[in-house]
Coordinates of C-alpha atoms and ligand atoms in Angstrom, one line a residue:
M1 CA 89.2 91.6 81.1
N2 CA 85.9 90.7 81.4
T3 CA 85.9 88.0 78.7
E4 CA 82.6 86.6 80.0
N5 CA 80.9 89.6 78.6
K6 CA 78.5 89.6 81.3
E7 CA 77.9 92.1 83.3
V8 CA 80.4 92.7 86.2
V9 CA 79.1 93.4 89.7
V10 CA 81.5 94.1 92.8
R11 CA 81.0 95.3 96.2
Y12 CA 82.4 97.7 98.4
A13 CA 81.7 95.9 101.8
P14 CA 83.3 97.5 104.6
S15 CA 82.4 96.5 108.5
P16 CA 81.8 99.6 110.3
T17 CA 83.9 99.2 113.1
G18 CA 86.0 102.6 113.2
L19 CA 88.1 104.5 111.3
M20 CA 89.0 103.4 107.7
H21 CA 92.1 101.5 107.6
I22 CA 94.4 101.9 104.1
G23 CA 94.0 98.2 103.4
T24 CA 90.0 99.1 103.4
L25 CA 91.0 101.9 101.2
R26 CA 93.1 99.6 99.0
T27 CA 90.2 97.2 98.5
I28 CA 87.9 99.4 97.5
L29 CA 90.0 101.2 94.9
Y30 CA 91.1 97.9 93.3
N31 CA 86.8 97.3 93.0
Y32 CA 86.2 100.6 91.7
L33 CA 89.3 100.1 89.1
F34 CA 88.2 97.1 88.1
A35 CA 84.3 98.0 88.1
K36 CA 85.3 101.1 85.8
Q37 CA 87.3 98.9 82.9
N38 CA 84.5 96.5 82.6
N39 CA 81.8 99.0 83.0
G40 CA 80.3 97.3 85.7
T41 CA 78.5 98.1 88.6
I42 CA 79.3 99.0 92.4
L43 CA 77.3 98.1 95.6
L44 CA 78.2 99.2 98.5
R45 CA 77.1 96.8 101.3
I46 CA 77.4 97.8 105.1
E47 CA 78.4 94.1 106.7
D48 CA 77.4 94.9 110.1
T49 CA 76.2 91.9 111.4
D50 CA 78.6 91.9 114.3
Q51 CA 76.6 94.2 116.8
S52 CA 79.5 94.3 119.0
R53 CA 82.3 95.8 117.4
K54 CA 79.8 98.7 115.6
V55 CA 81.0 101.9 116.1
D56 CA 78.6 105.0 115.9
G57 CA 79.6 107.5 113.1
A58 CA 81.3 104.8 111.2
V59 CA 79.0 104.5 108.4
E60 CA 78.8 108.2 107.7
S61 CA 82.8 108.5 107.6
L62 CA 82.9 105.6 105.5
E63 CA 80.4 107.3 103.3
N64 CA 82.4 110.6 103.5
L65 CA 85.6 109.3 102.5
I66 CA 84.2 107.7 99.3
T67 CA 83.0 110.7 98.4
W68 CA 85.9 111.9 99.5
A69 CA 88.0 109.5 97.5
G70 CA 85.6 110.3 94.1
I71 CA 85.1 106.5 93.7
P72 CA 81.2 106.8 93.9
Y73 CA 79.3 103.5 94.2
D74 CA 75.9 102.9 92.2
K75 CA 73.9 101.4 94.5
G76 CA 73.8 101.3 98.4
P77 CA 74.0 101.4 100.9
I78 CA 72.6 98.0 101.6
F79 CA 72.8 97.4 105.6
Q80 CA 73.0 93.3 106.5
S81 CA 71.2 94.2 109.4
K82 CA 68.6 95.9 108.0
R83 CA 68.4 92.6 105.8
V84 CA 68.2 91.0 109.0
K85 CA 65.0 92.3 110.2
E86 CA 63.6 91.7 106.8
G87 CA 64.2 87.7 107.8
I88 CA 66.4 87.3 104.7
Y89 CA 69.2 85.4 106.2
N90 CA 66.9 83.0 108.3
K91 CA 65.0 81.8 105.1
Y92 CA 68.2 80.4 103.8
I93 CA 68.9 78.9 107.3
D94 CA 65.9 77.1 107.1
K95 CA 66.8 75.6 103.4
L96 CA 70.1 74.2 104.9
L97 CA 68.5 72.9 108.2
N98 CA 65.8 71.0 105.8
N99 CA 68.3 69.7 103.8
G100 CA 70.6 68.5 106.5
D101 CA 73.2 70.6 105.6
A102 CA 73.2 72.6 108.9
Y103 CA 72.2 71.6 112.7
Y104 CA 71.5 73.1 115.8
C105 CA 74.2 73.5 118.6
F106 CA 73.3 74.2 122.2
C107 CA 77.0 73.9 123.4
S108 CA 77.8 76.5 126.0
S109 CA 81.0 78.8 125.8
K110 CA 82.2 77.1 128.6
R111 CA 82.0 73.7 127.2
L112 CA 83.6 75.2 124.3
D113 CA 86.7 76.2 126.0
E114 CA 87.3 73.2 128.0
M115 CA 87.0 71.0 124.6
R116 CA 89.6 73.1 123.2
K117 CA 91.8 73.0 126.0
Q118 CA 91.4 69.5 125.9
Q119 CA 91.8 69.2 122.0
I120 CA 95.0 71.5 122.6
L121 CA 96.6 69.4 125.4
E122 CA 96.0 66.0 123.2
K123 CA 97.6 68.3 120.2
K124 CA 94.9 68.1 117.9
P125 CA 93.6 70.9 116.0
P126 CA 90.9 72.7 118.0
M127 CA 88.0 72.0 116.5
Y128 CA 83.9 71.4 117.3
D129 CA 83.4 68.0 118.0
R130 CA 80.0 68.0 116.7
K131 CA 78.3 67.0 119.7
C132 CA 74.9 68.3 118.9
F133 CA 74.9 67.1 115.7
Y134 CA 74.5 63.5 117.2
L135 CA 71.8 65.1 119.2
Q136 CA 67.6 63.2 118.4
K137 CA 65.5 65.5 116.5
S138 CA 63.0 65.1 119.1
E139 CA 65.7 66.3 121.9
V140 CA 66.6 69.1 119.5
Q141 CA 62.8 70.2 119.2
K142 CA 62.5 69.8 123.1
R143 CA 65.6 72.4 124.1
I144 CA 64.2 74.9 121.4
D145 CA 60.9 74.8 123.1
D146 CA 62.1 74.9 126.4
G147 CA 63.9 78.3 125.5
E148 CA 67.4 77.2 125.4
K149 CA 70.2 79.1 123.3
Y150 CA 71.5 77.9 120.4
V151 CA 73.5 78.7 117.4
I152 CA 73.3 76.6 114.1
R153 CA 76.4 74.9 112.5
F154 CA 77.1 74.5 108.7
L155 CA 77.9 70.9 108.5
I156 CA 81.1 70.7 106.6
P157 CA 81.8 67.5 104.3
K158 CA 84.8 65.7 105.3
N159 CA 88.0 64.9 103.4
K160 CA 87.1 67.3 100.4
N161 CA 89.5 69.0 98.6
I162 CA 88.1 72.7 97.9
E163 CA 89.6 74.5 94.8
I164 CA 89.8 78.1 94.5
K165 CA 90.6 79.7 91.0
D166 CA 91.8 83.0 92.6
I167 CA 92.3 86.0 90.1
V168 CA 95.6 87.4 92.2
R169 CA 97.0 83.7 93.8
G170 CA 96.1 81.3 91.2
K171 CA 95.0 77.7 92.5
I172 CA 94.5 77.1 96.3
V173 CA 93.3 74.1 97.3
I174 CA 92.5 73.6 101.2
N175 CA 91.1 70.0 102.3
T176 CA 87.8 70.6 104.2
N177 CA 89.4 68.3 107.4
T178 CA 90.9 71.7 108.2
I179 CA 87.7 73.5 108.4
D180 CA 85.7 73.6 111.5
D181 CA 81.8 73.4 111.7
Q182 CA 81.1 77.2 111.2
I183 CA 78.3 79.3 112.9
L184 CA 76.3 80.7 110.7
L185 CA 73.4 82.1 112.7
K186 CA 74.4 83.6 116.1
S187 CA 72.5 83.1 119.2
D188 CA 71.5 86.5 119.0
G189 CA 69.7 86.0 115.7
F190 CA 72.3 88.0 113.8
P191 CA 74.0 85.4 110.7
T192 CA 77.6 85.3 110.5
Y193 CA 80.0 87.0 107.8
H194 CA 79.8 83.5 106.3
L195 CA 76.4 83.1 105.7
A196 CA 75.3 87.0 105.1
S197 CA 78.1 87.4 102.8
V198 CA 77.6 84.7 100.8
V199 CA 73.5 85.2 100.8
D200 CA 74.1 88.7 99.4
D201 CA 76.8 87.9 97.3
H202 CA 74.1 85.8 95.7
E203 CA 71.3 87.9 95.7
M204 CA 73.0 90.7 94.5
K205 CA 74.1 89.2 91.5
V206 CA 78.0 89.8 92.7
T207 CA 80.2 88.8 89.6
H208 CA 84.0 89.4 91.6
A209 CA 84.7 89.3 95.2
I210 CA 87.5 91.1 95.4
R211 CA 89.2 91.4 99.1
G212 CA 91.5 91.0 101.6
E213 CA 94.1 87.9 101.9
E214 CA 92.6 87.8 105.5
W215 CA 89.5 85.9 103.9
V216 CA 91.2 83.6 101.7
T217 CA 90.5 80.8 104.4
S218 CA 87.2 81.2 104.8
T219 CA 86.8 81.1 101.0
P220 CA 86.4 77.5 100.8
K221 CA 83.8 77.7 103.8
H222 CA 81.6 80.2 101.2
I223 CA 82.2 78.0 97.8
L224 CA 80.5 75.0 100.2
L225 CA 77.9 77.2 101.0
Y226 CA 77.3 78.3 97.4
N227 CA 77.2 74.5 96.5
A228 CA 74.7 73.7 99.4
F229 CA 72.1 76.2 97.8
K230 CA 73.1 75.2 94.3
W231 CA 74.4 78.7 93.1
K232 CA 77.1 79.4 91.0
V233 CA 80.5 80.8 92.8
P234 CA 81.1 84.3 92.1
K235 CA 84.8 84.9 91.2
F236 CA 87.5 85.7 93.8
A237 CA 90.5 88.1 94.0
H238 CA 92.8 88.0 97.3
L239 CA 94.9 91.4 97.5
P240 CA 97.9 90.9 99.1
L241 CA 98.7 91.8 103.0
L242 CA 100.0 95.2 104.0
L243 CA 103.0 95.1 105.9
N244 CA 105.1 97.5 107.9
A245 CA 108.0 99.1 106.2
D246 CA 110.6 96.7 107.0
G247 CA 108.3 93.9 105.1
K248 CA 108.4 91.5 107.9
K249 CA 105.2 92.0 109.5
K250 CA 101.4 92.9 109.0
L251 CA 101.1 96.4 109.0
S252 CA 100.2 97.6 112.7
K253 CA 99.0 100.4 114.0
R254 CA 101.9 100.4 117.1
Q255 CA 104.6 101.2 114.0
G256 CA 102.5 104.1 112.8
D257 CA 99.4 105.7 111.5
V258 CA 97.0 103.1 109.5
A259 CA 93.7 105.0 109.3
V260 CA 93.1 107.0 106.0
E261 CA 91.6 109.7 108.4
D262 CA 95.3 109.9 110.0
F263 CA 97.2 110.1 106.3
I264 CA 94.1 113.1 105.7
A265 CA 95.3 114.6 109.4
K266 CA 99.0 114.3 108.7
G267 CA 98.5 116.9 105.3
Y268 CA 98.6 114.2 102.7
L269 CA 96.9 115.5 99.3
K270 CA 93.6 112.8 98.2
D271 CA 95.9 112.3 94.9
A272 CA 98.8 111.6 96.7
I273 CA 97.1 109.1 99.2
I274 CA 95.0 107.1 96.3
N275 CA 98.6 107.0 94.0
F276 CA 100.3 105.8 96.9
V277 CA 97.5 103.0 98.0
V278 CA 97.1 101.5 94.6
L279 CA 100.5 101.0 94.3
L280 CA 100.5 98.9 97.4
G281 CA 100.4 95.5 95.5
W282 CA 100.5 96.5 92.1
N283 CA 102.7 98.3 89.6
P284 CA 102.3 98.7 85.8
G285 CA 105.4 96.7 85.3
C286 CA 107.1 96.6 81.4
G287 CA 109.9 98.4 83.2
S288 CA 107.9 101.6 83.5
T289 CA 109.4 103.7 86.1
K290 CA 106.6 106.4 86.2
E291 CA 105.0 106.2 89.7
I292 CA 102.8 109.5 89.6
F293 CA 99.2 108.3 88.6
N294 CA 96.0 110.0 88.5
L295 CA 92.7 107.7 88.9
E296 CA 92.0 108.3 85.1
E297 CA 95.6 106.8 84.2
L298 CA 94.8 104.0 87.2
I299 CA 91.4 102.8 85.6
E300 CA 93.4 102.4 82.2
K301 CA 96.5 100.8 83.4
F302 CA 95.0 98.6 86.5
N303 CA 95.2 95.1 86.1
L304 CA 93.6 92.5 89.0
S305 CA 95.5 90.0 87.5
K306 CA 98.6 91.2 88.0
V307 CA 98.4 92.4 91.3
H308 CA 101.1 90.8 93.2
K309 CA 100.5 87.5 95.5
S310 CA 103.7 88.5 97.9
G311 CA 102.7 91.2 101.3
A312 CA 103.1 94.9 100.3
A313 CA 105.2 96.9 102.4
V314 CA 103.8 100.5 103.3
D315 CA 107.1 102.8 103.3
I316 CA 105.4 106.2 104.7
K317 CA 108.7 107.7 103.0
R318 CA 107.4 106.9 99.2
L319 CA 103.8 108.5 100.2
D320 CA 106.0 111.8 101.5
W321 CA 108.0 111.7 98.3
M322 CA 104.8 111.2 96.2
N323 CA 103.2 114.0 97.9
A324 CA 106.0 116.4 97.1
Q325 CA 105.1 115.5 93.8
Y326 CA 101.6 116.4 93.6
I327 CA 102.9 119.7 95.8
K328 CA 105.1 120.7 93.4
N329 CA 102.7 120.3 90.7
M330 CA 99.9 122.7 92.0
N331 CA 99.5 126.1 91.0
I332 CA 99.8 128.4 93.2
D333 CA 96.3 129.4 94.2
E334 CA 95.6 125.8 94.4
L335 CA 98.5 125.7 96.9
I336 CA 97.5 128.6 99.0
K337 CA 94.0 127.2 99.5
F338 CA 95.4 123.7 100.3
A339 CA 98.2 125.0 102.6
L340 CA 96.5 128.1 104.2
P341 CA 94.7 126.2 107.6
Y342 CA 97.8 124.3 108.2
F343 CA 100.0 127.8 107.7
K344 CA 97.5 129.4 110.2
E345 CA 97.8 126.5 112.7
N346 CA 101.5 126.5 112.9
F347 CA 101.5 130.6 112.6
P348 CA 98.4 131.8 113.9
N349 CA 99.8 135.2 114.5
V350 CA 100.9 135.5 110.8
T351 CA 98.1 137.6 108.9
D352 CA 99.9 139.1 106.0
N353 CA 98.9 137.0 103.1
K354 CA 101.8 138.8 100.5
F355 CA 104.4 137.4 102.5
I356 CA 102.2 133.9 103.6
K357 CA 102.4 133.6 99.6
K358 CA 106.2 134.3 99.3
V359 CA 107.0 131.5 102.2
L360 CA 104.6 129.3 100.3
T361 CA 106.0 129.8 96.6
V362 CA 109.1 129.1 98.2
E363 CA 108.8 126.0 100.2
Q364 CA 106.9 124.4 97.5
D365 CA 109.7 122.8 95.9
R366 CA 110.6 120.9 98.9
L367 CA 107.1 120.6 101.2
E368 CA 106.2 117.2 101.7
R369 CA 103.1 117.7 104.1
F370 CA 101.1 120.9 104.7
T371 CA 102.0 120.2 108.3
Q372 CA 105.1 121.2 107.8
V373 CA 104.5 124.5 106.1
G374 CA 107.0 127.2 107.4
L375 CA 108.2 125.0 110.0
E376 CA 111.2 124.3 108.4
N377 CA 112.2 127.7 107.7
P378 CA 112.2 129.6 111.1
F379 CA 114.4 132.2 109.9
F380 CA 111.4 133.6 107.8
F381 CA 109.2 134.4 111.0
E382 CA 111.5 135.0 113.7
S383 CA 115.2 136.8 114.5
V384 CA 118.2 134.7 113.6
S385 CA 121.4 134.5 115.5
V386 CA 124.7 133.9 113.6
N387 CA 128.4 133.3 114.5
K388 CA 131.6 133.8 112.4
E389 CA 132.2 130.5 111.9
L390 CA 128.9 129.9 110.0
L391 CA 129.3 133.1 107.7
K392 CA 132.4 131.6 106.5
W393 CA 132.7 129.7 103.2
K394 CA 134.8 126.9 103.0
G395 CA 138.2 128.2 104.0
A396 CA 137.4 131.9 104.1
D397 CA 139.0 134.1 106.2
D398 CA 137.6 136.9 108.2
S399 CA 138.3 139.8 105.9
E400 CA 137.4 137.8 103.2
T401 CA 133.8 136.9 104.5
K402 CA 133.5 140.3 105.8
S403 CA 134.1 142.2 102.4
Q404 CA 131.9 139.9 100.8
L405 CA 129.1 140.9 103.1
E406 CA 129.7 144.3 102.8
K407 CA 129.7 143.9 98.8
A408 CA 126.4 142.1 99.1
M409 CA 125.4 145.2 101.5
Q410 CA 126.0 147.4 98.9
I411 CA 124.2 145.9 95.8
L412 CA 121.2 145.1 98.1
T413 CA 120.9 148.4 99.3
S414 CA 120.7 149.8 95.8
I415 CA 117.9 147.9 95.0
T416 CA 114.6 149.7 95.6
D417 CA 111.4 148.0 96.8
S418 CA 109.4 148.0 93.8
H419 CA 112.4 146.1 92.3
W420 CA 112.9 143.4 95.0
T421 CA 111.8 140.5 93.4
R422 CA 112.4 136.8 93.2
K423 CA 113.6 137.4 89.5
N424 CA 115.5 140.8 89.8
L425 CA 117.3 139.2 93.5
T426 CA 118.1 136.3 91.4
E427 CA 119.3 137.8 88.5
I428 CA 121.6 140.2 90.2
L429 CA 123.0 138.5 93.1
M430 CA 124.1 135.7 90.6
T431 CA 126.0 138.1 88.5
A432 CA 127.8 139.7 91.5
A433 CA 128.5 135.9 92.2
G434 CA 130.0 135.3 88.8
D435 CA 132.3 132.2 88.9
K436 CA 132.8 132.0 92.5
K437 CA 129.2 131.5 93.7
G438 CA 129.9 129.8 96.9
D439 CA 132.4 132.7 98.2
F440 CA 129.8 135.4 97.7
L441 CA 126.3 133.2 98.3
W442 CA 127.4 131.5 101.1
P443 CA 127.7 134.4 103.6
I444 CA 124.6 135.9 102.6
R445 CA 122.6 133.3 102.9
A446 CA 123.8 132.2 106.5
A447 CA 123.4 135.6 107.7
L448 CA 119.9 135.8 106.3
T449 CA 119.0 132.9 107.9
G450 CA 121.6 131.6 110.6
E451 CA 121.3 127.7 109.7
K452 CA 123.7 125.5 107.3
Y453 CA 120.7 124.6 105.4
S454 CA 118.1 126.5 103.8
P455 CA 116.3 127.8 100.7
S456 CA 118.6 130.3 98.5
P457 CA 119.5 133.3 99.4
M458 CA 117.9 135.1 96.9
D459 CA 114.8 133.4 97.9
C460 CA 115.3 133.7 101.6
A461 CA 115.9 137.9 100.7
W462 CA 112.9 138.1 98.6
V463 CA 110.5 136.4 102.0
I464 CA 111.9 138.2 104.4
G465 CA 111.9 141.8 102.6
K466 CA 114.6 144.5 102.1
E467 CA 114.5 145.9 105.5
K468 CA 114.9 142.7 107.4
S469 CA 117.5 141.8 104.9
L470 CA 119.7 144.7 105.1
D471 CA 119.4 144.5 109.1
R472 CA 120.7 140.9 109.2
I473 CA 123.6 141.4 106.9
K474 CA 124.5 144.5 109.1
K475 CA 124.9 142.4 111.9
A476 CA 126.8 139.8 110.2
I477 CA 129.3 142.4 109.4
Q478 CA 129.2 143.8 112.9
I479 CA 130.7 140.5 114.0
F480 CA 134.0 141.1 111.9
Ligands
LIG1 N1 83.2 93.0 105.6 C1 84.7 92.4 105.2 C2 85.5 93.7 105.6 O1 85.6 94.3 106.0 C3 84.5 92.3 103.5 C4 84.9 91.1 103.3 C5 84.7 90.6 102.3 O2 84.9 91.3 101.1 O3 84.0 89.5 101.8 O4 87.1 93.4 105.4

């Protein structure tokens, strides 16, 4: 993969603006996988130059999530806001100003708004009209000395084709006539993302900028900056957009959860979330139908250049399915450890650990999320009500149904408490059913659960226990 034999350096470059979007987790994961494959170095760079969007506690939760996911970085965190204070970006701004690649702009937001409105009226693309670029040097100096507020803009050369060689998307060409003279330094003295990210990627020797597709339109601006400084341009990989489940629109909060924290709170397992997120926009291909991968396998199989160009639909049903696979593969102690907090939340009054273990053992094969634990089988916890129709197997009449229940009653009564195990119950009831499984097992299951769908009658009898099972069957017999 790393054909140049040069050390790979990538960065996690999140902005601390709140919860972690699953798109951010995917970007971080792809950076991680790529770095691991190439023995590379990972930096954590906190892109916090937009002071208005900063959210308290966001950096801590970002770091916690990176630790939770088990995808550590090698250096950092490096805070851009700290580098601002160290004057790092100003040095480069001065360079651009001295070389004539940037200029002071004093235009008020009111003037800019009016200018844009007028351009829209004239059906022109809204772009800065370079009013301040044409100011005399002496006037510029006077206005600065008078304490007028200003920004620094990048002078974008006209009518040049900028070519991006994107690892994922191939060759992309963008003409500079579509690019506005970007603000590089804001009036609060902070650099914009464009300047900070280029300066940092250069100073930190980043070799690959792997990031979301939304940054493609920024990339020509960045390339122009690299050129202006005469710096080597890193390689770019722009990852496909995440779309809603129907694959039509950009993933939006309105249609459900988008934050990693939401998924964790919903009871999805870390390994399932990671597996799911990595497969948004990449799969191992070659006709493979395998969908469950641990991190080690992902490091081995992932291929950045095989990431898809088109948007990836985020289908939560697939995550449910994956989560169920991970739950199925847990041993019972692990399962109890993970599920217990959710169980206690759903059933605060249930304290019998042996009983809880039985519920979990029976639910393990069908459980998709821990938040659902116990909820789909209310008959484990509360009394049930049944009616004749429910108790009857296809076409059976009253007396047939009653006699099947009586037969069950007799068999179950004879099993001692110590023999009331899942294995014994299965063997005994299956043997008694012979080749007429439905005729015998359906009425028992219905009597025990009061439901059309549930785990098997042997599993239900095992969980509920002998006394309650006999009691429920007795009540069902009395209906006839
Ligand atoms: N701070 C940007 C983000 O949160 C990163 C952009 C980049 O990787 O260059 O998406």
